[in-house]
mmCIF file of C-alpha atoms and ligand atoms in Angstrom:
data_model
loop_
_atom_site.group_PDB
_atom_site.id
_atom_site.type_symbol
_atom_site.label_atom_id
_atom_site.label_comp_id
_atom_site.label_asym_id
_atom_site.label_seq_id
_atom_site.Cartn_x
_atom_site.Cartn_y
_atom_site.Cartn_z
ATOM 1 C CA UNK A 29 0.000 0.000 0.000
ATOM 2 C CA UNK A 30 2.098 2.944 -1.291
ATOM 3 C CA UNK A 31 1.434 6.430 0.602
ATOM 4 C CA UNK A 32 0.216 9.600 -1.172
ATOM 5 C CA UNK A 33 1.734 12.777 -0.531
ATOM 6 C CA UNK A 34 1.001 16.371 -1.431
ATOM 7 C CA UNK A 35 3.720 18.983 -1.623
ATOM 8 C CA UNK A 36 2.972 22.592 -2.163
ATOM 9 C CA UNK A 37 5.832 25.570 -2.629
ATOM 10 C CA UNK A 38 6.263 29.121 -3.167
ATOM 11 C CA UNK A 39 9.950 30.617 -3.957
ATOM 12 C CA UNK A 40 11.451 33.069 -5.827
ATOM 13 C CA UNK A 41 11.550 32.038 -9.168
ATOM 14 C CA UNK A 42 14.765 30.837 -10.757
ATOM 15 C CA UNK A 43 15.854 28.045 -13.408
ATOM 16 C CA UNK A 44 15.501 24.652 -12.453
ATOM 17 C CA UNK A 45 13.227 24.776 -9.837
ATOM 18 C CA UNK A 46 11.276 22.178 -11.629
ATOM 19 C CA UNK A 47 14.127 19.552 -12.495
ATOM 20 C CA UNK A 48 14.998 19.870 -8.734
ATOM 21 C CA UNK A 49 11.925 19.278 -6.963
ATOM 22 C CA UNK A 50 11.314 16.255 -9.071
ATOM 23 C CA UNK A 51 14.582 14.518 -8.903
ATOM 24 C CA UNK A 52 14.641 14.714 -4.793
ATOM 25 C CA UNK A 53 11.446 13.102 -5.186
ATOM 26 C CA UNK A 54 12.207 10.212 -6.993
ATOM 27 C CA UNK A 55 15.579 10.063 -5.415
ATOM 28 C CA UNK A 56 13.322 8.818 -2.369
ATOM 29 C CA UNK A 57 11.200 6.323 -4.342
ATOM 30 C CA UNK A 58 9.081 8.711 -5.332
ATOM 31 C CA UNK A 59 6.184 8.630 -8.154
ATOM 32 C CA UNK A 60 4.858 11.780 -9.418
ATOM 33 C CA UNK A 61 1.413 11.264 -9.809
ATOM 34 C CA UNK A 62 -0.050 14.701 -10.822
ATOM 35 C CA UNK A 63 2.435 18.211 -11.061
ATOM 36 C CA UNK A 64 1.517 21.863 -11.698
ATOM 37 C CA UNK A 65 3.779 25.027 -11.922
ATOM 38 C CA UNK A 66 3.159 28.485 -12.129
ATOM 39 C CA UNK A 67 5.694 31.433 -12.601
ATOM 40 C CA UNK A 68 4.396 34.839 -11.429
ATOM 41 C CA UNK A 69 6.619 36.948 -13.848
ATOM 42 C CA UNK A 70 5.659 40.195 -11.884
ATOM 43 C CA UNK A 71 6.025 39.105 -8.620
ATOM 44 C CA UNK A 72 8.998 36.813 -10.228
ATOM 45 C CA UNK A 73 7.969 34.058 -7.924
ATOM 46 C CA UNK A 74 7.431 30.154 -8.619
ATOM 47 C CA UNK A 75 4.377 28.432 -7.236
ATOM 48 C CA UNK A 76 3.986 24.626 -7.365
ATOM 49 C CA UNK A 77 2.041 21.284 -6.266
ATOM 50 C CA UNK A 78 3.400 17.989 -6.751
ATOM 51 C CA UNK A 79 1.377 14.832 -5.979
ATOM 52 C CA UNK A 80 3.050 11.546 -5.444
ATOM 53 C CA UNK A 81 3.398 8.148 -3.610
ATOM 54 C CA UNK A 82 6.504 6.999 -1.737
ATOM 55 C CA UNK A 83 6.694 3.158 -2.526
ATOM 56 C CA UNK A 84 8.320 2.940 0.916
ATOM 57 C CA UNK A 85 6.751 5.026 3.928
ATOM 58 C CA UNK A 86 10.144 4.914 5.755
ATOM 59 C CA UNK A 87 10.881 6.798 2.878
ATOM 60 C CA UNK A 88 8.836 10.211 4.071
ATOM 61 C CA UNK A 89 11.426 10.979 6.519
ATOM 62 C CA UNK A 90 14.298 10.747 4.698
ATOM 63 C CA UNK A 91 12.921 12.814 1.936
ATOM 64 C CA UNK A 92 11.506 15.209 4.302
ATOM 65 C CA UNK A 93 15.384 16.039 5.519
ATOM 66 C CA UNK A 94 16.550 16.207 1.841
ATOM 67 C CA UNK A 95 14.172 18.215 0.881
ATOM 68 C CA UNK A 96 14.590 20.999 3.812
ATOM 69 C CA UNK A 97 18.080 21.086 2.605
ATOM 70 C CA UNK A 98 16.903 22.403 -1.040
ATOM 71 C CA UNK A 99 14.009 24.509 0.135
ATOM 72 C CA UNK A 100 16.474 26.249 2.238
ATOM 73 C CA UNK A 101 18.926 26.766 -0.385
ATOM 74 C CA UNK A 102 16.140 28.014 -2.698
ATOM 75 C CA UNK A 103 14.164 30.248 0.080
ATOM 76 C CA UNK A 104 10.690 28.180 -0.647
ATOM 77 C CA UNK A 105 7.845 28.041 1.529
ATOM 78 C CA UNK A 106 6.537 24.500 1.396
ATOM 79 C CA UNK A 107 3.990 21.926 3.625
ATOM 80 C CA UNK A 108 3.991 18.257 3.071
ATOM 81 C CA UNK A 109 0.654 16.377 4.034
ATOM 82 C CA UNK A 110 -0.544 12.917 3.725
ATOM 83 C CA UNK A 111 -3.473 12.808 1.536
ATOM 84 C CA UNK A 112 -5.100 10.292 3.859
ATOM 85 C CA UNK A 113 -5.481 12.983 6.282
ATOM 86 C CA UNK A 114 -8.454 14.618 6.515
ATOM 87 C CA UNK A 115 -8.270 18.376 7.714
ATOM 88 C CA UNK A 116 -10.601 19.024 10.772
ATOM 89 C CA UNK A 117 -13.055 21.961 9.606
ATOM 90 C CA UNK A 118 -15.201 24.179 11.510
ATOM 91 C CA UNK A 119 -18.440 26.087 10.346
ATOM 92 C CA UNK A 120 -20.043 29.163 10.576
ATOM 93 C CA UNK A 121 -23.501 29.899 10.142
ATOM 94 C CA UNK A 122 -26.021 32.325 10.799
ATOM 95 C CA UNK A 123 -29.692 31.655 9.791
ATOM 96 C CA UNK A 124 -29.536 30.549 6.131
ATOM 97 C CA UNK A 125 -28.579 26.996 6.154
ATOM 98 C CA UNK A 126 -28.462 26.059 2.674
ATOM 99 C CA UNK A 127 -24.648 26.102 2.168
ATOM 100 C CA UNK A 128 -24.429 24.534 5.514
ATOM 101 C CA UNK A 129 -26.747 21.976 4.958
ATOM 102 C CA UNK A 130 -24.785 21.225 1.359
ATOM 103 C CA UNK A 131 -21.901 20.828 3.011
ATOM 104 C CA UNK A 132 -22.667 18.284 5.320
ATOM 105 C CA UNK A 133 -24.353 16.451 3.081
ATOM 106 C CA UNK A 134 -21.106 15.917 0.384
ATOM 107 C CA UNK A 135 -19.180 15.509 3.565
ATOM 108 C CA UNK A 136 -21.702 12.497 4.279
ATOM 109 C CA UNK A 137 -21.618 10.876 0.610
ATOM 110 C CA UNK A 138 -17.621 11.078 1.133
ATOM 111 C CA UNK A 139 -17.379 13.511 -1.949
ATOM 112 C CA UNK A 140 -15.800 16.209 0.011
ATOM 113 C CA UNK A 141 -13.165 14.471 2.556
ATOM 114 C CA UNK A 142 -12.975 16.678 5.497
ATOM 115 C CA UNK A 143 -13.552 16.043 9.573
ATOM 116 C CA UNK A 144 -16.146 18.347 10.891
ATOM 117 C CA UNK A 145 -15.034 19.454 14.332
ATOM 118 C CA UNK A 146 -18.382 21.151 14.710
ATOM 119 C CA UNK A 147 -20.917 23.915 14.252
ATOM 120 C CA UNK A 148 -21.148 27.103 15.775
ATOM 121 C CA UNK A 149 -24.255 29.676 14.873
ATOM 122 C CA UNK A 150 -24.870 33.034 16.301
ATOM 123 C CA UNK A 151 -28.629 31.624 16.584
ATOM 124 C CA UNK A 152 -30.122 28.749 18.226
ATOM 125 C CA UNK A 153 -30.219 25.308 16.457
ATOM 126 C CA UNK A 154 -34.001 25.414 15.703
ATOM 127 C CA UNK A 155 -33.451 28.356 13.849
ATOM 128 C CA UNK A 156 -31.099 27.029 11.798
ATOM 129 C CA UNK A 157 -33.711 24.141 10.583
ATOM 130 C CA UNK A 158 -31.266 21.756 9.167
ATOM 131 C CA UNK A 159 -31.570 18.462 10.600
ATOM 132 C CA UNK A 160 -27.936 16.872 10.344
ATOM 133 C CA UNK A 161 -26.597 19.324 13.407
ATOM 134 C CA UNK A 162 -27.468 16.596 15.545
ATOM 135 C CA UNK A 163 -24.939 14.315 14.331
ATOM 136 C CA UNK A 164 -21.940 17.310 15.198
ATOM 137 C CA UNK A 165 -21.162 19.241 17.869
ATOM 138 C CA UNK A 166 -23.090 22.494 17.863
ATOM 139 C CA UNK A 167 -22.625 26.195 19.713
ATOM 140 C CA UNK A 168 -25.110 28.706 20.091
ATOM 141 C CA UNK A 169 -22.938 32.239 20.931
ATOM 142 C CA UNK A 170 -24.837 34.742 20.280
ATOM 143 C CA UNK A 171 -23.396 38.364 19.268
ATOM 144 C CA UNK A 172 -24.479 41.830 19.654
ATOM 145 C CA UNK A 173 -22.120 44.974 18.672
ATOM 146 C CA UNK A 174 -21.170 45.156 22.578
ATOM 147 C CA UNK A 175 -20.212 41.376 23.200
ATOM 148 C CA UNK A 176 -18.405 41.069 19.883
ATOM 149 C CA UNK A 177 -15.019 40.674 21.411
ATOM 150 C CA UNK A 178 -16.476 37.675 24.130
ATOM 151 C CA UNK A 179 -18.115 36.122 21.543
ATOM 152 C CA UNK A 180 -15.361 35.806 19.391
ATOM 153 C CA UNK A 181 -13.036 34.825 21.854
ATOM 154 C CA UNK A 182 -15.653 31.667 22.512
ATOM 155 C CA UNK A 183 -15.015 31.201 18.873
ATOM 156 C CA UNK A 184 -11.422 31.308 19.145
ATOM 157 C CA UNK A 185 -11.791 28.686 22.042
ATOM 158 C CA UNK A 186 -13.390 25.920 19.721
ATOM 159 C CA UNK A 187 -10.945 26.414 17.189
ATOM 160 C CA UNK A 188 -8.105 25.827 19.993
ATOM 161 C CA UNK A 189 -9.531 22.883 21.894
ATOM 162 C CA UNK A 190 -11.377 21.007 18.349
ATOM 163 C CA UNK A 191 -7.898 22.071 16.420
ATOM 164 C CA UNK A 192 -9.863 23.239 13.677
ATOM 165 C CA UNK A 193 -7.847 23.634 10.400
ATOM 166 C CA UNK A 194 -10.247 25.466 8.447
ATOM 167 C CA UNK A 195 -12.861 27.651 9.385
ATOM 168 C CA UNK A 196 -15.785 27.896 6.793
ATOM 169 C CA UNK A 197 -18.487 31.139 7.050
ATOM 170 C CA UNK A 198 -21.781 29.229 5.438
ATOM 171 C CA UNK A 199 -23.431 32.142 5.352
ATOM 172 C CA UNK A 200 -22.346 33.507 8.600
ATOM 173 C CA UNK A 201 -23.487 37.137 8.550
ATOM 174 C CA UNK A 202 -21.481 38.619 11.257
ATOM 175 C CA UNK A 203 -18.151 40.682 10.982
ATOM 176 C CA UNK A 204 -15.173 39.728 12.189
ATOM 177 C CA UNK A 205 -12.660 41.536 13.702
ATOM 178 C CA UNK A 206 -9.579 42.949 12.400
ATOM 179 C CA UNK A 207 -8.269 40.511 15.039
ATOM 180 C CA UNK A 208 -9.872 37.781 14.364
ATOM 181 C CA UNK A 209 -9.496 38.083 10.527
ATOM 182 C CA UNK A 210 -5.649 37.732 11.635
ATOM 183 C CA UNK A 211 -6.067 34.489 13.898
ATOM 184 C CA UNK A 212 -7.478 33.125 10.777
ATOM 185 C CA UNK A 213 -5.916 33.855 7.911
ATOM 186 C CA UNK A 214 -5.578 31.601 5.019
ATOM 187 C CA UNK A 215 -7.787 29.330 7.394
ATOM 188 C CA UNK A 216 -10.838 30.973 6.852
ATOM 189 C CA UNK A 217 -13.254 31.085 3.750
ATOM 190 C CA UNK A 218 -16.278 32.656 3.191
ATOM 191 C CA UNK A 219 -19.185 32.133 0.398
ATOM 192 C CA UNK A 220 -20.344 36.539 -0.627
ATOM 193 C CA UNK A 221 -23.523 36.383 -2.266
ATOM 194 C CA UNK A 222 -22.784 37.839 -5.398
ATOM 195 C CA UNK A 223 -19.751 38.207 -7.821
ATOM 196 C CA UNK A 224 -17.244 40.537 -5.996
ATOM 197 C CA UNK A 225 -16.367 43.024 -6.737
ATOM 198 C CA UNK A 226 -19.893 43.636 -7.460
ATOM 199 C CA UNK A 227 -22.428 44.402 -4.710
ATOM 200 C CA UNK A 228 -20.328 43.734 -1.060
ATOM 201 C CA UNK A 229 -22.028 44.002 2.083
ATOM 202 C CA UNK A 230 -25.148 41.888 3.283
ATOM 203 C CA UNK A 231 -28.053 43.180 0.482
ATOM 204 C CA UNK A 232 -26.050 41.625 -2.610
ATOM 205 C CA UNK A 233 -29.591 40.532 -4.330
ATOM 206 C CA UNK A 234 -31.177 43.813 -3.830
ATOM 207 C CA UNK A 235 -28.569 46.016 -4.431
ATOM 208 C CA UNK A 236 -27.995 43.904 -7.847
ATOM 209 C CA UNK A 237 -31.707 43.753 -8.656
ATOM 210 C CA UNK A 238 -31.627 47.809 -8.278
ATOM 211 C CA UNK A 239 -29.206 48.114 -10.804
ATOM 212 C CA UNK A 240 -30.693 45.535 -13.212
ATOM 213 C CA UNK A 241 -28.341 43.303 -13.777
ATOM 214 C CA UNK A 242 -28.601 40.074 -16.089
ATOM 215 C CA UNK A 243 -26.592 38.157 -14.349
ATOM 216 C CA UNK A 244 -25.994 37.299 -10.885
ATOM 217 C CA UNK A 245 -23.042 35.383 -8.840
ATOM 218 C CA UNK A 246 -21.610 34.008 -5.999
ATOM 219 C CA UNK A 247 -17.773 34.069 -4.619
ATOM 220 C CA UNK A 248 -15.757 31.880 -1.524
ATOM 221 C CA UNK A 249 -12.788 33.556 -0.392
ATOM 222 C CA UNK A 250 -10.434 33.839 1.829
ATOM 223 C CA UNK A 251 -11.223 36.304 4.710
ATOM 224 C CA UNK A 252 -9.440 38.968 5.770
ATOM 225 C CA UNK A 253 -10.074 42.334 7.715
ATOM 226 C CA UNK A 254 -11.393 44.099 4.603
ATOM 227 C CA UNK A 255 -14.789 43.001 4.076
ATOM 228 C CA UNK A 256 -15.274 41.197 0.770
ATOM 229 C CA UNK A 257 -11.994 42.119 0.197
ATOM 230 C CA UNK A 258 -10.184 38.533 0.379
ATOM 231 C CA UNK A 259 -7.921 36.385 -1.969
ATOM 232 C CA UNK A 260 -10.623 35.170 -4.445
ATOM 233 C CA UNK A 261 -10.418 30.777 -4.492
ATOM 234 C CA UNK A 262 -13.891 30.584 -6.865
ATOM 235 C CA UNK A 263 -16.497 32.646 -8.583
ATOM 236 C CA UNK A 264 -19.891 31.502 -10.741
ATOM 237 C CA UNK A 265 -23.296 33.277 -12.472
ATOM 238 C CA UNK A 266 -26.141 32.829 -13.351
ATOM 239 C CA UNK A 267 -28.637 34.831 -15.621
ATOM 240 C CA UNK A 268 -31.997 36.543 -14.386
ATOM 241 C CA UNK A 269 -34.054 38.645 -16.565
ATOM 242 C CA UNK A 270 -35.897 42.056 -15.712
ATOM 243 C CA UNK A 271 -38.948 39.621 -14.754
ATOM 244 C CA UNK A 272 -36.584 38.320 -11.580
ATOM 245 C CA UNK A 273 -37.478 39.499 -8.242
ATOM 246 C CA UNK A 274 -35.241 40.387 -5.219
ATOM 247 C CA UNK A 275 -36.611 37.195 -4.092
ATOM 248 C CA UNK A 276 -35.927 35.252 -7.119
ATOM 249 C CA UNK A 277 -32.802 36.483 -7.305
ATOM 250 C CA UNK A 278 -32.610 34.562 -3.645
ATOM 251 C CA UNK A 279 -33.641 31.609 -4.608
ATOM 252 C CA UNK A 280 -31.112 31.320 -7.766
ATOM 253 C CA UNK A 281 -28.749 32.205 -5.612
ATOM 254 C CA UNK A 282 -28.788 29.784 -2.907
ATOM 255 C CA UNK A 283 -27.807 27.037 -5.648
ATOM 256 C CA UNK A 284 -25.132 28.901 -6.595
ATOM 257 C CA UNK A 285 -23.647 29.963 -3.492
ATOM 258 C CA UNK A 286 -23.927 26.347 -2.540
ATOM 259 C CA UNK A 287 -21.919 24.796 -5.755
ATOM 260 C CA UNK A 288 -19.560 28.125 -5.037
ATOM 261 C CA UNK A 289 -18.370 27.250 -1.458
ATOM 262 C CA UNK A 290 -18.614 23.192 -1.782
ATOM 263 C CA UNK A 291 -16.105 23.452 -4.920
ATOM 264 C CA UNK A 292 -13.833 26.701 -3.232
ATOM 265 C CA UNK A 293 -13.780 24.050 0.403
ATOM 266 C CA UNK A 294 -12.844 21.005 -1.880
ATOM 267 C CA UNK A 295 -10.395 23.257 -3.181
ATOM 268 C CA UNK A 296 -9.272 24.222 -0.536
ATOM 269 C CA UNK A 297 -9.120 20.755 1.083
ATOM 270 C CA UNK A 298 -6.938 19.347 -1.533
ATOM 271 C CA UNK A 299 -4.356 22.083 -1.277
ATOM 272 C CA UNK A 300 -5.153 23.262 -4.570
ATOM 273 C CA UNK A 301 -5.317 27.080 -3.746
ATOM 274 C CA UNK A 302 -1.932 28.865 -3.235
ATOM 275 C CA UNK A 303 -1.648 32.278 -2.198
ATOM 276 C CA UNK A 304 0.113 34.897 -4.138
ATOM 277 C CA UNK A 305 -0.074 38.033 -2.580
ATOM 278 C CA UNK A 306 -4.140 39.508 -2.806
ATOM 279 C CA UNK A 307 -4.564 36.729 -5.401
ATOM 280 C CA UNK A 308 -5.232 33.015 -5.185
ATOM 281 C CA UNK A 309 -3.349 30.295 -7.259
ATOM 282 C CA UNK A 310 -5.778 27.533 -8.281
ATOM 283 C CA UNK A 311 -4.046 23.939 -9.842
ATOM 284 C CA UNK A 312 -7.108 22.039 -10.610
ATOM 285 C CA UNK A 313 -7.154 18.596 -11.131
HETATM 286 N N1 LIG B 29 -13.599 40.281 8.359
HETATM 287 C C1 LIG B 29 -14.574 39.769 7.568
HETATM 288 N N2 LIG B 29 -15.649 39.205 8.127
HETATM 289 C C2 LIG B 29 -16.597 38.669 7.331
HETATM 290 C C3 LIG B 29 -16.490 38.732 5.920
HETATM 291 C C4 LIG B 29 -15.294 39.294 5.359
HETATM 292 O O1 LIG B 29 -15.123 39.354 4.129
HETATM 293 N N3 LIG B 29 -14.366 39.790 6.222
HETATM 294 N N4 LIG B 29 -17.527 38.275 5.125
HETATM 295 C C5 LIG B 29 -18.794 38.170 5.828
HETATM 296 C C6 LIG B 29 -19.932 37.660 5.019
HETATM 297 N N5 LIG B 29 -20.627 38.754 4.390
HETATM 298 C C7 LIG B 29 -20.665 38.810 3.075
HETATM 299 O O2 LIG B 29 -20.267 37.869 2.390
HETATM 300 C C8 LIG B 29 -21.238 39.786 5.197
HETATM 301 C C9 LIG B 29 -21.780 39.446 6.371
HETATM 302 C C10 LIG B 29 -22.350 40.447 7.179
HETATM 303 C C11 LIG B 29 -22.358 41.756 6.805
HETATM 304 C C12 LIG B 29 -22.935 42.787 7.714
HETATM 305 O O3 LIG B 29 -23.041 43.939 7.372
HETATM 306 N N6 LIG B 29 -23.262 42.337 8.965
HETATM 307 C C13 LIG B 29 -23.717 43.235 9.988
HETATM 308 C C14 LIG B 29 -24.712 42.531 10.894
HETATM 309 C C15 LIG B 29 -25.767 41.876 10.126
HETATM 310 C C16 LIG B 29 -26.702 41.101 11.037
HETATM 311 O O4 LIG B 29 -26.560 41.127 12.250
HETATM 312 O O5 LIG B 29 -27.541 40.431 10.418
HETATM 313 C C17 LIG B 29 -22.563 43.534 10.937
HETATM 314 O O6 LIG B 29 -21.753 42.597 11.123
HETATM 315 O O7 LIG B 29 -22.588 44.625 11.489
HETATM 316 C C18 LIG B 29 -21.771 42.084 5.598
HETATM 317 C C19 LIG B 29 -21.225 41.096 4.780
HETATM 318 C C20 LIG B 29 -18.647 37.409 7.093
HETATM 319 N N7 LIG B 29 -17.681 38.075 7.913
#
């Protein structure tokens, strides 16, 4: 049973970057099974993810000490994971479960391959109406503009004691705090109702049915203080027509913003999504 391994890397860009990486990998027994580069010419940077099994696990160590001797020389960032391991995730949602609800349910049919931690809602669970919260963990802290920084720091706690490796916002429509958006970064994605840049804030559908637009989207990213501002992982549209209502425009929506986040997590999951500064690197499969 041969092990799969994931590498991901960022460095300043240089020749042979490529040749390298690959022959310290099958120096160790190593079978590249799937490879993609990317050379950011302004930023003169070289991204990369390399899958591959080790036909000998006792093999992982030994390449893991080789291979900190060449990212050293070459200045990379880099992470090595097991593919086997699935990441422990933690959601976030307010009163629209739909993206929640989608979530759990790929989660359940083992298309998306993540271990969720838990739950946590600024509103009770019978709010929330979906009914597979009773099979995880769930919180109830709720938030008003005074007890912002004690309810976050209950959020903060779950992350520490459930080691949550990636928080999702399913539609949570709180937020959060310069500080918090720090504690989490790159470790926190959120699904925006509409196509950013268009329309940020919490009335996408109305402001976009206002200006009469024919088409209307959905985006995950990464959060950060700015609101709507993040690294960008996944974007989609759909088209409405004059005829479309604010609450049509809802209703399209949710199927959107569901596909959006399920394909930005999976993403995500599968270390797909490098950052490069503002901007996300995506190496689909
Ligand atoms: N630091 C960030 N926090 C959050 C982001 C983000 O990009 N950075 N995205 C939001 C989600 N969101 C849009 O996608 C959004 C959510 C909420 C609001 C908003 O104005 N909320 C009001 C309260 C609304 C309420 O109580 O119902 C507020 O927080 O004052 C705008 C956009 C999640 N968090």
């Amino acid at each position: 049973m041969t092990d799969t391994y994931i590498l991901t890397l960022q460095c300043p860009d240089q020749p042979g970057l490529v040749a390298e990486v690959a022959s310290c990998i099958t120096e160790y027994t190593g079978n590249i099974l799937e490879a993609h580069n990317f050379n950011d010419r302004d930023a003169k940077r070289f991204f990369m993810r390399i899958e591959f099994d080790l036909a000998e696990a006792s093999a992982c160590a030994k390449f893991k000490d080789a291979f900190t001797v060449l990212a050293d020389t070459k200045g990379m960032d880099w992470a090595l994971r097991d593919k086997r391991q699935a990441r422990k995730v933690l959601l976030l949602v307010s009163k629209f479960d739909h993206c929640l609800s989608d979530l759990l349910y790929r989660n359940r049919i083992g298309e998306l391959d993540m271990d969720v931690v838990g739950v946590i809602s600024n509103h009770p669970a019978e709010s929330i109406g979906t009914t597979s919260l009773k099979h995880f963990p769930f919180w109830h802290f709720p938030i008003t503009k005074e007890t912002k920084p004690q309810q976050e720091a209950q959020i903060k706690q779950v992350v520490e004691e459930t080691g949550a490796e990636l928080v999702v916002l399913a539609r949570y429509m709180q937020i959060l705090s310069d500080d918090m958006s720090s504690y989490l970064e790159g470790r926190c994605i959120n699904i925006h109702h509409s196509f950013l840049p268009g329309f940020k804030g919490a009335q996408p559908y109305h402001q976009a049915h206002a200006r009469g637009v024919k088409m209307i989207g959905a985006t995950a990213h990464y959060v950060t203080a700015d609101l709507d501002e993040g690294p960008i992982i996944h974007q989609d549209v759909e088209t409405v027509s004059h005829a479309d209502t604010p609450q049509d425009m809802v209703r399209k929506g949710r199927d959107i913003e569901r596909q959006v986040l399920a394909e930005a997590v999976r993403l995500h999951l599968e270390d797909r999504v490098l950052l490069d500064g503002q901007k996300t690197i995506v190496f689909r499969s």
